Amino acid sequence: MLSIQFPLCIGNTHSHHREYYSCHSKTVSQKRNKKIIMAATINDTANQEYDRSKEVKQFDDSKIGVKGLIDSGITSIPRIFIHPPETLSDLKSKRSTRLPDSESNLIPTIDISGLEDSNRRSAVVDKVGRACREFGFFQVVNHGVPLEVLDRTIGGIKGFHELPTEEKMRWYRREMGSGVSFLSNVDLFHSKAASWRDTLQMTLGPNLPELEEIPEICRNELVDWNQCAKQLGELLMELLCEGLGLNAGKLKDLTFLDARTMAAHYYPYCPQPDLTVGIMSHTDPGVLTVLLQDQIGGLQVKHGEGWVDVKPVPGAIVINVGDIMQILSNDEYKSNEHRVLANGCHEPRISIAIFFNPLKRDSLFGPFPELISPEKPAVYREFIYTDYIKRFFTKELDGKSLTNYYKL
């Protein structure tokens, strides 16, 4: 049986100066983290009872996250992270399958510069619309966000997750009362198996949290990234609307620009990446996701019966359609399943997702009336967004069950 023990953490406080995160100081920090003595053993004896709920609670109560497990020196992953055979067999078959070059980079990369020219804008709208219909995913370049902002944001999130564990514990919580929380696995208590990642969550809109609640190590970076992502999100919403033949400001008018949340993921090295995942196959809530990822890779999108990599493109930002956008578009746009493989690299993977949700949470949502006709009747029934998001956060991340739930 998996047994986890978490004695009291002891460690000195550290300054948040950027120099602290040099390679030398990072090594010192990791050594100090090893003062968190963690015993994690797996006994596969068939006749021993496995109390998963107890093990999950012990892990969550420890507040150390997956990064803390690695810092403790484990060489095999705790049982709560081992996924069932059907998941692992799918991962194994897709890991070993090499797509032909013509299919290895199917997710489009779209240059969205020069939109003040009407002909240029029309061409970009066509490309974005095609990507939303075929994949639900695309990457954008020449998007107007300074590369320095992208690099500093990734660096700030990496810095937070690599703080000494006893410092990060201040933010470890599952509720978002302060607008900021650090946790491991948003669906930890609902899933069949945990995934190998930690997350810093933050409410971005309509208002940021109090600045002192945002970790100092990434505070300025997240404030800047939020502003840039909001501007980019507004532009993308216009392009998505125009691709459906709608007024460019329709999504903004429905307050989808105003309620934004961030999930900044840290995927540390996994000693047994074939036994777990970084994040299970799922679709995103909301209307649109703006994702900043580093160059490690691991994000995959469902394509037919297989999976394709969303290969990192320097300076690019990944965009994907959310479930609400698929419903509003009456199935014109596709909210596609995606997942992240467990990270077998010794360098951690960083990704920062911003989800665009409606501020008017008690409003009714359904297919846009302009997109309904006798030839194309409504595919979905109307629903209240609060009902939808409650269902999302009280279930396991598992494919497209929510859009299917609202189908007529």
Coordinates of C-alpha atoms in Angstrom, one line a residue:
M1 CA 0.0 0.0 0.0
L2 CA 1.2 3.5 -0.7
S3 CA 2.3 5.1 2.5
I4 CA 3.0 8.8 2.7
Q5 CA 4.4 10.7 5.7
F6 CA 4.9 14.4 5.9
P7 CA 6.8 15.7 8.9
L8 CA 7.1 19.4 9.7
C9 CA 9.0 21.4 7.1
I10 CA 12.0 23.4 8.3
G11 CA 13.8 26.0 6.3
N12 CA 15.1 29.5 6.2
T13 CA 13.2 32.3 4.5
H14 CA 14.6 33.4 1.2
S15 CA 14.6 36.7 -0.7
H16 CA 12.6 36.9 -3.9
H17 CA 15.5 38.5 -5.9
R18 CA 15.7 37.3 -9.4
E19 CA 19.3 36.3 -8.9
Y20 CA 18.2 33.7 -6.4
Y21 CA 17.0 31.7 -9.4
S22 CA 20.4 31.2 -11.0
C23 CA 21.5 27.6 -11.6
H24 CA 23.7 27.6 -8.5
S25 CA 20.9 29.0 -6.2
K26 CA 18.4 26.6 -7.8
T27 CA 20.6 23.7 -6.7
V28 CA 20.7 25.1 -3.2
S29 CA 16.9 25.5 -3.1
Q30 CA 16.4 21.9 -4.2
K31 CA 18.7 20.6 -1.5
R32 CA 16.8 22.6 1.1
N33 CA 13.5 21.2 -0.2
K34 CA 14.9 17.7 0.5
K35 CA 14.5 18.5 4.2
I36 CA 10.9 17.7 3.4
I37 CA 11.2 14.0 4.1
M38 CA 8.7 12.1 2.0
A39 CA 8.3 8.4 2.1
A40 CA 6.3 7.2 -0.9
T41 CA 6.4 3.4 -1.5
I42 CA 4.3 1.2 -3.7
N43 CA 3.4 -2.4 -2.7
D44 CA 1.7 -4.2 -5.5
T45 CA 0.7 -7.2 -3.4
A46 CA -2.7 -8.1 -4.7
N47 CA -4.3 -9.0 -1.4
Q48 CA -3.5 -5.6 0.2
E49 CA -6.3 -3.1 0.3
Y50 CA -5.7 0.3 -1.4
D51 CA -7.5 3.2 0.1
R52 CA -7.2 5.8 -2.7
S53 CA -9.3 8.5 -0.9
K54 CA -7.0 8.3 2.1
E55 CA -3.8 8.6 -0.1
V56 CA -5.3 11.5 -2.0
K57 CA -6.2 13.4 1.2
Q58 CA -2.7 12.8 2.6
F59 CA -1.1 14.1 -0.6
D60 CA -3.4 17.2 -0.6
D61 CA -2.9 17.9 3.1
S62 CA 0.8 17.8 2.6
K63 CA 0.6 20.9 0.3
I64 CA 3.8 20.0 -1.4
G65 CA 2.5 19.3 -4.8
V66 CA 4.1 17.1 -7.4
K67 CA 7.2 19.3 -7.4
G68 CA 7.6 18.4 -3.7
L69 CA 7.4 14.7 -4.5
I70 CA 10.3 15.1 -6.9
D71 CA 12.3 17.2 -4.5
S72 CA 11.9 14.4 -1.9
G73 CA 14.0 12.2 -4.1
I74 CA 11.4 9.6 -5.3
T75 CA 12.3 7.3 -8.2
S76 CA 8.8 5.8 -8.7
I77 CA 5.5 7.6 -8.7
P78 CA 2.9 7.1 -5.9
R79 CA 0.0 4.8 -6.8
I80 CA -2.5 7.6 -6.9
F81 CA -0.8 8.9 -10.1
I82 CA -0.9 5.6 -12.0
H83 CA -3.6 5.6 -14.6
P84 CA -5.8 2.7 -15.6
P85 CA -4.7 0.3 -18.4
E86 CA -7.0 1.8 -21.0
T87 CA -5.5 5.2 -20.6
L88 CA -1.9 3.9 -20.6
S89 CA -2.4 1.7 -23.6
D90 CA -3.7 4.7 -25.6
L91 CA -0.7 6.8 -24.5
K92 CA 1.7 4.1 -25.4
S93 CA 0.3 3.5 -28.8
K94 CA 0.3 7.2 -29.6
R95 CA 3.8 7.8 -28.2
S96 CA 5.3 5.1 -30.4
T97 CA 3.4 6.1 -33.6
R98 CA 5.4 8.5 -35.8
L99 CA 3.1 10.5 -38.1
P100 CA 4.3 11.1 -41.6
D101 CA 5.8 14.5 -42.2
S102 CA 2.7 15.8 -43.9
E103 CA 0.7 15.2 -40.7
S104 CA 3.3 15.9 -38.1
N105 CA 2.5 19.6 -37.8
L106 CA -1.2 19.9 -38.7
I107 CA -2.2 22.6 -36.2
P108 CA -2.1 25.8 -38.3
T109 CA 0.2 28.8 -37.4
I110 CA -1.5 32.0 -38.5
D111 CA 0.2 35.4 -38.9
I112 CA -2.4 37.9 -37.6
S113 CA -0.5 41.1 -38.4
G114 CA -1.7 43.8 -40.8
L115 CA -5.4 43.5 -40.0
E116 CA -6.0 47.2 -40.7
D117 CA -6.0 46.2 -44.4
S118 CA -9.5 44.9 -45.2
N119 CA -8.2 42.3 -47.7
R120 CA -5.6 41.1 -45.3
R121 CA -8.2 40.9 -42.5
S122 CA -10.6 38.9 -44.7
A123 CA -7.8 36.4 -45.5
V124 CA -6.9 36.0 -41.8
V125 CA -10.6 35.6 -40.8
D126 CA -10.9 32.8 -43.4
K127 CA -7.8 31.0 -41.9
V128 CA -9.0 31.4 -38.3
G129 CA -12.4 30.2 -39.2
R130 CA -11.0 27.1 -41.1
A131 CA -8.8 26.3 -38.1
C132 CA -11.7 26.6 -35.7
R133 CA -13.9 24.3 -37.8
E134 CA -11.2 21.6 -38.5
F135 CA -9.2 21.5 -35.3
G136 CA -10.5 24.0 -32.8
F137 CA -6.8 24.9 -32.3
F138 CA -4.3 27.2 -34.0
Q139 CA -1.2 29.2 -33.1
V140 CA -0.8 32.9 -33.8
V141 CA 2.4 34.8 -34.5
N142 CA 3.0 38.6 -35.0
H143 CA 0.2 39.0 -32.5
G144 CA 1.5 42.3 -31.0
V145 CA 2.6 40.9 -27.6
P146 CA 6.3 41.7 -27.0
L147 CA 8.4 38.6 -26.9
E148 CA 10.0 39.9 -23.7
V149 CA 6.5 39.8 -22.0
L150 CA 6.2 36.1 -23.1
D151 CA 9.6 35.2 -21.8
R152 CA 9.2 37.0 -18.5
T153 CA 5.8 35.4 -17.9
I154 CA 7.2 31.9 -18.4
G155 CA 10.2 32.8 -16.2
G156 CA 8.0 34.2 -13.4
I157 CA 5.7 31.1 -13.3
K158 CA 8.7 28.8 -13.3
G159 CA 10.2 30.9 -10.5
F160 CA 7.0 30.5 -8.4
H161 CA 6.8 26.8 -8.8
E162 CA 10.5 26.4 -7.9
L163 CA 10.2 28.4 -4.7
P164 CA 11.0 26.5 -1.5
T165 CA 7.9 24.4 -0.7
E166 CA 7.4 26.0 2.7
E167 CA 7.0 29.4 0.9
K168 CA 4.5 28.1 -1.7
M169 CA 2.3 26.6 1.1
R170 CA 1.0 30.1 1.8
W171 CA -1.1 29.8 -1.4
Y172 CA -2.0 26.2 -1.3
R173 CA -5.8 26.0 -1.3
R174 CA -8.6 24.6 -3.4
E175 CA -10.9 27.6 -3.1
M176 CA -10.2 30.9 -4.9
G177 CA -11.4 33.2 -2.1
S178 CA -8.4 35.5 -2.4
G179 CA -8.4 35.2 -6.2
V180 CA -5.1 33.2 -6.1
S181 CA -4.4 29.6 -5.2
F182 CA -1.7 27.0 -5.7
L183 CA -2.8 23.4 -5.9
S184 CA -2.1 20.1 -7.6
N185 CA -4.9 18.7 -9.9
V186 CA -8.1 20.7 -9.9
D187 CA -10.0 17.4 -10.2
L188 CA -7.9 15.5 -7.6
F189 CA -10.9 14.3 -5.6
H190 CA -13.0 13.4 -8.6
S191 CA -10.5 11.7 -10.9
K192 CA -9.7 8.0 -11.2
A193 CA -6.0 8.9 -11.1
A194 CA -4.0 12.1 -10.5
S195 CA -2.0 13.8 -13.1
W196 CA 1.7 14.9 -12.9
R197 CA 1.4 18.7 -12.6
D198 CA 1.0 21.6 -10.2
T199 CA -1.0 24.8 -10.9
L200 CA -1.0 28.4 -9.9
Q201 CA -4.6 29.7 -10.4
M202 CA -5.6 33.3 -10.5
T203 CA -8.8 35.3 -11.1
L204 CA -7.9 38.0 -13.7
G205 CA -11.3 39.7 -14.4
P206 CA -13.2 41.7 -14.0
N207 CA -10.6 42.7 -11.4
L208 CA -7.2 41.4 -10.4
P209 CA -6.7 40.2 -6.8
E210 CA -5.1 42.5 -4.3
L211 CA -1.5 42.8 -5.5
E212 CA 0.0 41.5 -2.2
E213 CA -2.0 38.3 -2.8
I214 CA -0.1 37.7 -6.0
P215 CA 3.3 36.0 -5.4
E216 CA 6.0 38.6 -5.7
I217 CA 8.2 36.4 -7.9
C218 CA 5.7 36.6 -10.7
R219 CA 3.5 39.6 -9.8
N220 CA 4.6 42.2 -12.3
E221 CA 4.9 39.5 -15.0
L222 CA 1.3 38.4 -14.5
V223 CA -0.1 41.9 -14.4
D224 CA 1.6 42.7 -17.8
W225 CA 0.6 39.3 -19.3
N226 CA -3.0 39.8 -18.2
Q227 CA -3.2 43.1 -20.0
C228 CA -1.7 41.8 -23.2
A229 CA -3.8 38.6 -23.2
K230 CA -7.0 40.7 -22.7
Q231 CA -6.2 42.8 -25.8
L232 CA -5.3 39.7 -27.8
G233 CA -8.5 38.0 -26.6
E234 CA -10.6 40.9 -27.8
L235 CA -9.1 40.8 -31.3
L236 CA -9.5 37.0 -31.5
M237 CA -13.1 37.2 -30.5
E238 CA -13.7 39.7 -33.3
L239 CA -12.1 37.3 -35.8
L240 CA -14.1 34.4 -34.5
C241 CA -17.4 36.3 -34.8
E242 CA -16.5 37.6 -38.3
G243 CA -15.7 34.0 -39.3
L244 CA -19.3 33.1 -38.4
G245 CA -20.7 36.1 -40.3
L246 CA -21.6 37.9 -37.1
N247 CA -21.0 41.4 -35.8
A248 CA -17.4 41.6 -34.6
G249 CA -18.3 42.8 -31.1
K250 CA -21.0 40.2 -30.3
L251 CA -18.9 38.1 -27.9
K252 CA -17.6 41.2 -26.2
D253 CA -21.2 42.5 -25.8
L254 CA -22.0 39.2 -24.0
T255 CA -19.2 40.0 -21.4
F256 CA -16.9 37.1 -22.5
L257 CA -13.9 39.5 -22.3
D258 CA -14.6 40.4 -18.7
A259 CA -14.4 37.2 -16.6
R260 CA -11.0 35.7 -17.1
T261 CA -9.2 33.1 -15.1
M262 CA -5.6 31.8 -15.4
A263 CA -4.2 28.4 -14.8
A264 CA -0.4 28.4 -14.9
H265 CA 0.8 24.8 -15.0
Y266 CA 4.2 23.3 -14.0
Y267 CA 4.9 19.8 -15.3
P268 CA 8.1 18.6 -13.5
Y269 CA 10.2 15.7 -14.5
C270 CA 8.4 12.4 -14.1
P271 CA 10.5 9.3 -13.4
Q272 CA 7.8 7.0 -14.9
P273 CA 6.1 9.0 -17.7
D274 CA 4.5 5.9 -19.2
L275 CA 2.4 5.3 -16.1
T276 CA 0.7 8.7 -15.9
V277 CA -0.2 11.9 -17.8
G278 CA 0.4 15.6 -17.4
I279 CA -3.3 16.3 -17.9
M280 CA -6.0 14.0 -19.0
S281 CA -7.9 14.4 -22.3
H282 CA -10.5 17.2 -21.8
T283 CA -12.1 20.2 -23.5
D284 CA -12.0 23.8 -22.0
P285 CA -14.9 25.7 -20.6
G286 CA -15.7 29.2 -21.7
V287 CA -15.5 30.6 -25.2
L288 CA -11.8 30.9 -25.9
T289 CA -8.4 29.9 -24.3
V290 CA -5.2 31.8 -24.8
L291 CA -2.2 29.6 -24.0
L292 CA 1.4 30.5 -23.6
Q293 CA 3.7 27.5 -23.6
D294 CA 7.5 27.0 -23.5
Q295 CA 9.6 25.0 -25.9
I296 CA 9.5 21.6 -24.1
G297 CA 6.3 20.3 -25.8
G298 CA 3.8 17.6 -24.8
L299 CA 0.5 19.2 -25.7
Q300 CA -1.6 17.0 -28.0
V301 CA -4.9 17.5 -29.8
K302 CA -7.4 14.8 -30.9
H303 CA -7.4 14.4 -34.7
G304 CA -9.6 11.6 -36.0
E305 CA -8.8 8.5 -34.0
G306 CA -5.3 9.7 -33.1
W307 CA -3.5 12.6 -31.6
V308 CA -1.3 15.3 -33.1
D309 CA 1.4 17.4 -31.3
V310 CA 1.0 21.1 -30.9
K311 CA 4.6 21.7 -31.6
P312 CA 6.1 24.8 -29.9
V313 CA 6.7 27.7 -32.3
P314 CA 9.1 30.4 -30.9
G315 CA 7.1 33.5 -30.1
A316 CA 3.7 31.9 -30.9
I317 CA 0.6 31.8 -28.7
V318 CA -1.7 28.8 -28.8
I319 CA -5.5 29.5 -29.2
N320 CA -8.3 27.0 -28.8
V321 CA -12.1 27.1 -28.9
G322 CA -13.9 26.4 -25.7
D323 CA -17.1 24.4 -25.2
I324 CA -19.3 27.5 -24.9
M325 CA -18.0 28.7 -28.3
Q326 CA -18.9 25.4 -29.9
I327 CA -22.4 25.7 -28.5
L328 CA -22.8 29.4 -29.5
S329 CA -21.6 28.6 -33.0
N330 CA -24.2 25.7 -33.2
D331 CA -21.4 23.3 -33.9
E332 CA -19.7 25.4 -36.6
Y333 CA -16.6 25.7 -34.4
K334 CA -15.0 22.7 -32.7
S335 CA -14.0 22.5 -29.0
N336 CA -11.5 19.8 -29.4
E337 CA -10.2 17.3 -26.9
H338 CA -6.6 17.8 -25.9
R339 CA -4.1 16.4 -23.3
V340 CA -0.6 16.8 -22.1
L341 CA 1.8 13.9 -21.8
A342 CA 3.8 13.4 -18.6
N343 CA 7.1 15.2 -18.8
G344 CA 10.1 12.8 -19.2
C345 CA 12.5 15.7 -19.7
H346 CA 14.6 16.8 -16.7
E347 CA 13.7 20.4 -17.6
P348 CA 10.1 21.3 -16.4
R349 CA 7.4 22.2 -18.9
I350 CA 5.6 25.5 -18.3
S351 CA 2.2 26.6 -19.8
I352 CA -0.1 29.5 -18.8
A353 CA -3.7 29.3 -20.0
I354 CA -6.2 32.2 -19.8
F355 CA -9.8 31.2 -20.1
F356 CA -12.4 33.7 -21.3
N357 CA -15.7 33.3 -19.5
P358 CA -18.9 35.4 -19.3
L359 CA -19.3 37.9 -16.5
K360 CA -23.1 37.5 -16.7
R361 CA -23.1 34.0 -15.2
D362 CA -26.8 33.8 -14.6
S363 CA -27.7 34.5 -18.3
L364 CA -29.1 31.9 -20.7
F365 CA -26.7 30.7 -23.3
G366 CA -27.4 28.7 -26.4
P367 CA -26.7 28.8 -30.2
F368 CA -26.8 32.2 -31.7
P369 CA -30.2 32.9 -33.3
E370 CA -28.5 34.1 -36.5
L371 CA -26.9 30.6 -37.0
I372 CA -30.2 28.7 -36.6
S373 CA -32.3 28.0 -39.7
P374 CA -34.7 25.2 -41.0
E375 CA -31.6 23.8 -42.8
K376 CA -29.5 24.0 -39.6
P377 CA -31.7 23.7 -36.5
A378 CA -30.3 24.3 -33.0
V379 CA -28.1 21.5 -31.9
Y380 CA -28.1 22.5 -28.2
R381 CA -30.7 23.6 -25.7
E382 CA -30.3 26.8 -23.7
F383 CA -28.7 26.7 -20.3
I384 CA -27.5 28.9 -17.5
Y385 CA -23.7 29.3 -17.3
T386 CA -23.5 28.7 -13.6
D387 CA -25.1 25.3 -14.1
Y388 CA -22.5 24.5 -16.8
I389 CA -19.4 25.6 -14.8
K390 CA -20.7 23.8 -11.6
R391 CA -20.8 20.6 -13.6
F392 CA -17.3 21.2 -15.0
F393 CA -15.7 21.6 -11.6
T394 CA -17.5 18.6 -9.9
K395 CA -16.4 15.9 -12.3
E396 CA -13.2 14.4 -13.7
L397 CA -11.6 15.9 -16.7
D398 CA -12.8 13.4 -19.3
G399 CA -13.4 14.4 -22.8
K400 CA -16.5 16.1 -24.1
S401 CA -19.2 15.0 -21.8
L402 CA -20.5 18.5 -21.0
T403 CA -21.2 19.6 -24.6
N404 CA -22.9 16.3 -25.1
Y405 CA -25.0 16.9 -22.0
Y406 CA -26.6 20.0 -23.5
K407 CA -27.3 18.5 -26.9
L408 CA -30.9 18.3 -28.0

